[in-house]
Amino acid sequence: MVSITINGNKVDVPNDYTVLKACRQEGIDIPTFCEDERLRPSGACRMCLVEVAGSGKIVTSCSEKVWEGMEVRTNSKRVMDARKQVLKLIVMDHPLDCLTCEKSGECKLQDYCYEYEVGSKLKGKTERRLPIDDSNPFYYFDPDKCIKCGKCVRICSELQCSDAILMEQRGLDTKVSTPFGENLENSPCVSCGNCVSYCPVGALMPKSKTRYRAWETKKVRTTCAYCGVGCQIDITVKGDRIVEAKPAIGKANEGLLCVKGKFAYGFVNHPDRLKTPLVRKDGKLVETSWEEAYSIIASKITDIKAKHGAGAFAGLTSARCTNEENYLFQKLFRGVIGTNNVDHCARL
């Protein structure tokens, strides 16, 4: 442990902490674009600047390690002016189309510009320099809205291990690209969408079929139903429809999703989805109650077992079920019906 001072208050923190982590432990909010606690610090966006007293330095708090006797100022005039200047430089090369941008209401750049009073007198980018890449079937990339923080590149490389995108060139010409300059469809991208989920601005966006604004929706934490892994997801709901899915931090997925968990939520509201049990009456399938359906199933099982024995049954469950559901299924067949003819598909 080391003793440091943050804004005049002495605190004890582990000696492997960064300044940013120490500040967050004390409930002090510091703006960030590129930071993610699962990634190695890069200090690329420069928004997390703080002042280290005595050294005369303004440093990136996400990469600066704490040391004994360190004195940090997070809200001095020098720090606030530096952050404001960073925002101005970003906004000068960014289209100011917040009125029509789909990220409006949940955009970090928009939030910070409001907080630091930046943008009202800046013109921003008015002409498109680079074309939108919409070759991927699930999301699109608008390079003119990219702030070059590199967060998407590092998530793809360090967490997803796909290395489908990279930072190319230097200075004002820096841009997010793909190996050999291919479009996203022809890149090594596996369409997991994790870069989309963590992009702080509107550069990477899902091709949602339902238009919505952040203030029209609510977030619901749930478990992805596509397989038995148990990935935690945050569902964005507008009215009674799911309009987006984002990964949540959980023990099974650690804030990541696959292409199905991220983009394949349309089945929930699909018109062909069965919402009630069906039984065949007079040659036709008709809706019934769960109680009647259970009664019919139990009756059929009893009759068949009496006539042909337990060996006449076979059960096939799904790899999409949870471990608990599969356990109960095999227990029903082995313990109640009396057969070991139980299997499941290995396909997700």
XYZ file of C-alpha atoms in Angstrom:
348
model
C 0.000 0.000 0.000
C 1.064 3.590 -0.629
C -0.259 6.848 0.773
C -1.228 9.500 -1.767
C -3.168 12.751 -1.715
C -6.075 13.370 -4.093
C -7.513 16.878 -4.144
C -6.202 17.490 -0.625
C -7.469 14.210 0.848
C -5.015 11.520 1.942
C -5.879 7.968 0.904
C -4.168 4.579 1.000
C -4.243 2.500 -2.180
C -2.419 -0.610 -3.467
C 0.930 0.271 -5.021
C -0.008 -1.296 -8.373
C -2.967 1.058 -8.873
C -3.078 3.685 -11.569
C -4.122 7.208 -10.633
C -7.414 6.657 -12.447
C -8.209 3.532 -10.456
C -7.308 5.257 -7.200
C -9.573 8.190 -8.039
C -12.460 5.901 -8.910
C -11.999 4.081 -5.616
C -12.599 7.426 -3.910
C -15.668 8.156 -6.035
C -13.959 10.812 -8.158
C -15.173 10.829 -11.755
C -12.541 11.345 -14.448
C -13.569 11.501 -18.128
C -12.250 8.798 -20.469
C -12.724 7.670 -24.054
C -10.142 4.926 -24.604
C -9.932 3.415 -21.109
C -11.272 0.005 -20.162
C -10.096 -1.786 -17.020
C -9.734 -5.034 -18.991
C -7.272 -3.445 -21.440
C -3.661 -2.385 -21.093
C -3.513 1.416 -20.608
C -2.747 3.400 -23.750
C -3.413 7.039 -22.842
C -4.478 7.620 -26.435
C -7.481 9.897 -25.954
C -5.803 12.260 -23.410
C -9.132 13.002 -21.709
C -8.153 11.550 -18.319
C -5.501 14.189 -17.652
C -4.629 15.035 -14.039
C -1.963 17.202 -12.447
C 0.825 15.791 -10.302
C 1.818 18.488 -7.816
C 5.522 19.204 -7.430
C 6.489 17.728 -10.783
C 4.766 20.322 -12.922
C 3.391 17.534 -15.073
C -0.055 16.875 -16.465
C -0.298 13.130 -17.028
C -2.802 10.588 -18.274
C -4.297 9.060 -15.150
C -5.105 5.763 -16.871
C -1.409 4.974 -17.395
C 0.292 6.804 -14.501
C 1.102 4.528 -11.553
C 0.731 5.806 -7.994
C 3.774 6.245 -5.754
C 4.346 7.057 -2.096
C 3.651 10.697 -1.283
C 2.108 11.447 -4.667
C -0.175 14.487 -4.734
C -2.821 14.516 -7.453
C -5.185 17.270 -8.534
C -8.090 16.235 -10.727
C -10.029 19.484 -10.944
C -7.484 22.308 -11.013
C -7.896 25.075 -13.599
C -4.876 23.761 -15.469
C -6.392 20.287 -15.707
C -9.833 21.522 -16.723
C -8.355 23.773 -19.412
C -6.260 20.889 -20.767
C -9.267 18.572 -20.998
C -11.268 21.334 -22.643
C -8.545 21.810 -25.236
C -8.532 18.076 -25.986
C -12.280 18.219 -26.581
C -11.933 21.237 -28.857
C -9.373 19.453 -31.007
C -11.665 16.418 -31.295
C -14.749 18.477 -32.114
C -12.934 20.500 -34.788
C -12.491 17.247 -36.739
C -15.903 15.798 -35.911
C -19.280 16.294 -37.619
C -21.677 18.201 -35.368
C -24.814 16.344 -36.429
C -26.017 15.417 -32.948
C -29.633 16.182 -33.910
C -29.716 13.219 -36.299
C -26.911 11.015 -34.938
C -28.207 7.664 -33.657
C -25.760 7.813 -30.746
C -27.312 11.019 -29.408
C -28.221 10.686 -25.748
C -25.604 8.038 -24.970
C -22.523 9.567 -26.613
C -19.540 10.306 -24.381
C -18.327 13.102 -26.648
C -21.708 14.794 -26.459
C -21.797 14.427 -22.670
C -18.289 15.805 -22.144
C -18.824 18.725 -24.519
C -21.885 19.673 -22.486
C -20.022 19.265 -19.194
C -16.999 21.295 -20.315
C -19.031 23.800 -22.358
C -17.309 23.000 -25.636
C -18.756 23.210 -29.122
C -21.168 26.124 -29.158
C -18.764 28.324 -31.140
C -16.911 25.598 -33.044
C -17.841 24.709 -36.606
C -16.688 21.113 -36.658
C -16.370 19.000 -39.791
C -18.876 19.892 -42.532
C -17.694 17.838 -45.522
C -17.373 14.066 -45.621
C -13.796 12.907 -46.065
C -14.154 9.132 -45.916
C -17.008 6.837 -47.037
C -19.102 4.802 -44.607
C -18.229 1.099 -44.585
C -21.531 -0.778 -44.380
C -20.257 -4.029 -45.881
C -20.723 -5.946 -42.629
C -24.277 -7.342 -42.376
C -24.672 -6.371 -38.709
C -23.028 -2.978 -38.205
C -21.495 -0.049 -40.047
C -18.407 2.109 -39.544
C -18.487 5.872 -40.110
C -14.816 6.985 -40.132
C -15.738 10.680 -40.096
C -17.221 10.235 -36.611
C -14.237 8.263 -35.328
C -12.200 10.104 -32.656
C -9.171 7.793 -33.055
C -9.159 6.679 -29.427
C -8.223 3.149 -30.517
C -10.527 1.443 -28.027
C -12.178 -0.716 -30.685
C -8.797 -1.869 -32.007
C -7.569 -2.894 -28.566
C -10.809 -4.700 -27.682
C -10.620 -6.633 -30.949
C -6.961 -7.519 -30.348
C -6.619 -7.966 -26.582
C -10.058 -9.332 -25.651
C -11.564 -10.866 -28.785
C -8.130 -11.867 -30.180
C -9.287 -11.367 -33.773
C -7.029 -8.476 -34.843
C -9.580 -7.624 -37.513
C -8.976 -3.872 -37.268
C -5.920 -1.693 -36.677
C -4.743 1.901 -36.491
C -3.217 3.104 -39.741
C -1.009 6.105 -40.599
C -0.100 8.954 -38.234
C -1.166 12.429 -37.125
C -4.256 13.912 -38.754
C -4.283 11.019 -41.227
C -4.661 8.386 -38.494
C -7.632 6.112 -39.090
C -9.083 2.759 -38.116
C -8.559 0.298 -40.942
C -8.350 -3.428 -41.643
C -5.435 -5.636 -42.705
C -4.573 -4.874 -46.339
C -7.245 -2.160 -46.435
C -10.106 -4.572 -47.124
C -13.667 -3.670 -46.199
C -15.101 -5.120 -43.000
C -16.902 -7.948 -44.792
C -13.632 -9.272 -46.222
C -11.592 -8.704 -43.056
C -10.940 -11.288 -40.290
C -13.920 -9.771 -38.409
C -16.147 -12.409 -36.766
C -19.000 -9.903 -36.263
C -18.976 -10.267 -32.481
C -19.886 -6.580 -32.253
C -17.820 -5.898 -29.143
C -16.161 -2.947 -30.875
C -19.656 -1.591 -31.565
C -20.746 -2.003 -27.952
C -17.800 -0.078 -26.525
C -17.323 2.675 -29.119
C -17.751 5.913 -27.118
C -19.190 7.834 -30.087
C -21.326 7.062 -33.149
C -18.543 5.732 -35.372
C -19.508 2.069 -34.940
C -23.242 1.457 -34.854
C -25.520 -1.585 -35.260
C -27.796 -1.788 -38.281
C -30.879 -1.726 -36.088
C -34.195 -2.129 -37.873
C -35.906 -0.082 -35.157
C -35.022 3.590 -34.785
C -34.972 4.897 -31.240
C -33.590 7.528 -28.918
C -31.836 6.661 -25.671
C -34.407 8.505 -23.561
C -37.240 6.428 -25.076
C -35.793 3.154 -23.826
C -35.033 1.213 -20.676
C -32.252 -1.263 -19.890
C -32.944 -4.788 -18.662
C -30.180 -7.094 -17.368
C -30.711 -10.705 -18.404
C -28.947 -13.891 -19.521
C -28.439 -14.641 -23.204
C -30.727 -17.480 -24.298
C -28.699 -18.713 -27.258
C -26.585 -21.297 -25.433
C -25.798 -22.623 -21.988
C -22.721 -20.463 -21.317
C -24.736 -17.898 -19.373
C -23.463 -14.634 -20.864
C -24.876 -11.564 -19.151
C -26.404 -8.952 -21.446
C -28.144 -5.607 -21.138
C -31.229 -5.498 -23.329
C -32.396 -2.106 -24.601
C -36.195 -2.090 -24.769
C -38.462 0.422 -26.490
C -42.075 -0.219 -25.585
C -42.434 -3.988 -25.849
C -39.658 -4.528 -28.408
C -35.957 -5.280 -28.030
C -33.993 -2.747 -30.079
C -30.413 -3.498 -29.026
C -28.301 -5.870 -26.949
C -25.028 -5.009 -25.227
C -22.654 -7.183 -23.191
C -22.703 -6.855 -19.422
C -19.873 -7.779 -17.074
C -20.454 -11.333 -15.850
C -18.335 -14.275 -14.727
C -19.148 -16.241 -17.872
C -18.503 -13.586 -20.530
C -16.535 -10.799 -18.800
C -18.272 -8.109 -20.831
C -18.062 -9.801 -24.243
C -20.626 -11.372 -26.571
C -20.625 -13.445 -29.749
C -22.470 -12.493 -32.925
C -25.646 -14.263 -31.799
C -25.809 -12.660 -28.388
C -25.105 -9.200 -29.806
C -27.204 -9.130 -32.958
C -29.564 -12.123 -33.143
C -32.273 -10.931 -30.745
C -34.912 -10.545 -33.461
C -36.462 -13.928 -32.701
C -37.986 -12.519 -29.505
C -40.478 -10.373 -31.412
C -40.723 -12.556 -34.524
C -44.346 -13.137 -35.603
C -43.713 -16.888 -36.043
C -42.585 -17.358 -32.448
C -44.851 -19.676 -30.454
C -46.237 -17.982 -27.358
C -48.661 -20.695 -26.221
C -48.653 -24.520 -26.419
C -50.294 -26.187 -29.421
C -52.168 -29.522 -29.423
C -53.549 -31.416 -32.374
C -57.346 -31.671 -32.418
C -59.232 -33.079 -35.391
C -56.029 -32.991 -37.416
C -55.269 -29.335 -36.699
C -52.920 -27.614 -34.254
C -54.829 -25.334 -31.907
C -53.751 -23.206 -28.944
C -54.248 -24.559 -25.463
C -53.280 -23.834 -21.861
C -50.089 -25.073 -20.250
C -52.135 -27.133 -17.787
C -53.916 -29.007 -20.581
C -50.651 -29.496 -22.469
C -48.948 -30.992 -19.385
C -51.935 -33.266 -18.799
C -51.864 -34.570 -22.377
C -48.102 -35.193 -22.264
C -48.320 -37.068 -18.949
C -51.207 -39.183 -20.246
C -49.351 -40.084 -23.458
C -46.186 -41.015 -21.543
C -48.150 -43.254 -19.169
C -49.995 -45.031 -22.011
C -46.891 -45.625 -24.146
C -44.846 -46.848 -21.190
C -47.602 -49.316 -20.230
C -47.816 -50.725 -23.768
C -44.206 -50.661 -24.964
C -42.007 -50.125 -21.909
C -39.624 -47.344 -20.969
C -37.213 -48.283 -23.762
C -39.671 -46.895 -26.301
C -38.762 -43.367 -25.202
C -35.840 -41.217 -26.254
C -35.151 -37.653 -25.174
C -33.248 -34.986 -27.069
C -32.454 -31.714 -25.326
C -30.578 -28.631 -26.473
C -27.117 -27.209 -25.907
C -28.856 -23.838 -25.685
C -30.360 -24.863 -22.357
C -28.604 -24.155 -19.095
C -26.779 -26.909 -17.212
C -29.623 -26.960 -14.693
C -32.271 -27.410 -17.400
C -30.339 -30.242 -19.055
C -29.856 -31.902 -15.673
C -33.595 -31.821 -14.967
C -34.352 -33.155 -18.451
C -32.113 -36.201 -18.082
C -33.415 -36.748 -14.552
C -36.976 -36.850 -15.909
C -36.057 -39.523 -18.448
C -33.819 -41.601 -16.199
C -35.589 -41.205 -12.865
C -39.256 -40.892 -13.876
C -39.654 -42.560 -17.263
C -36.844 -45.060 -16.655
C -34.725 -44.884 -19.803
C -31.148 -43.917 -20.529
C -31.977 -42.913 -24.107
C -31.042 -39.269 -23.538
C -28.863 -37.057 -25.697
C -28.557 -33.462 -26.796
C -27.401 -31.545 -29.840
C -23.928 -30.022 -29.664
C -24.878 -27.245 -32.050
C -25.471 -23.729 -30.742
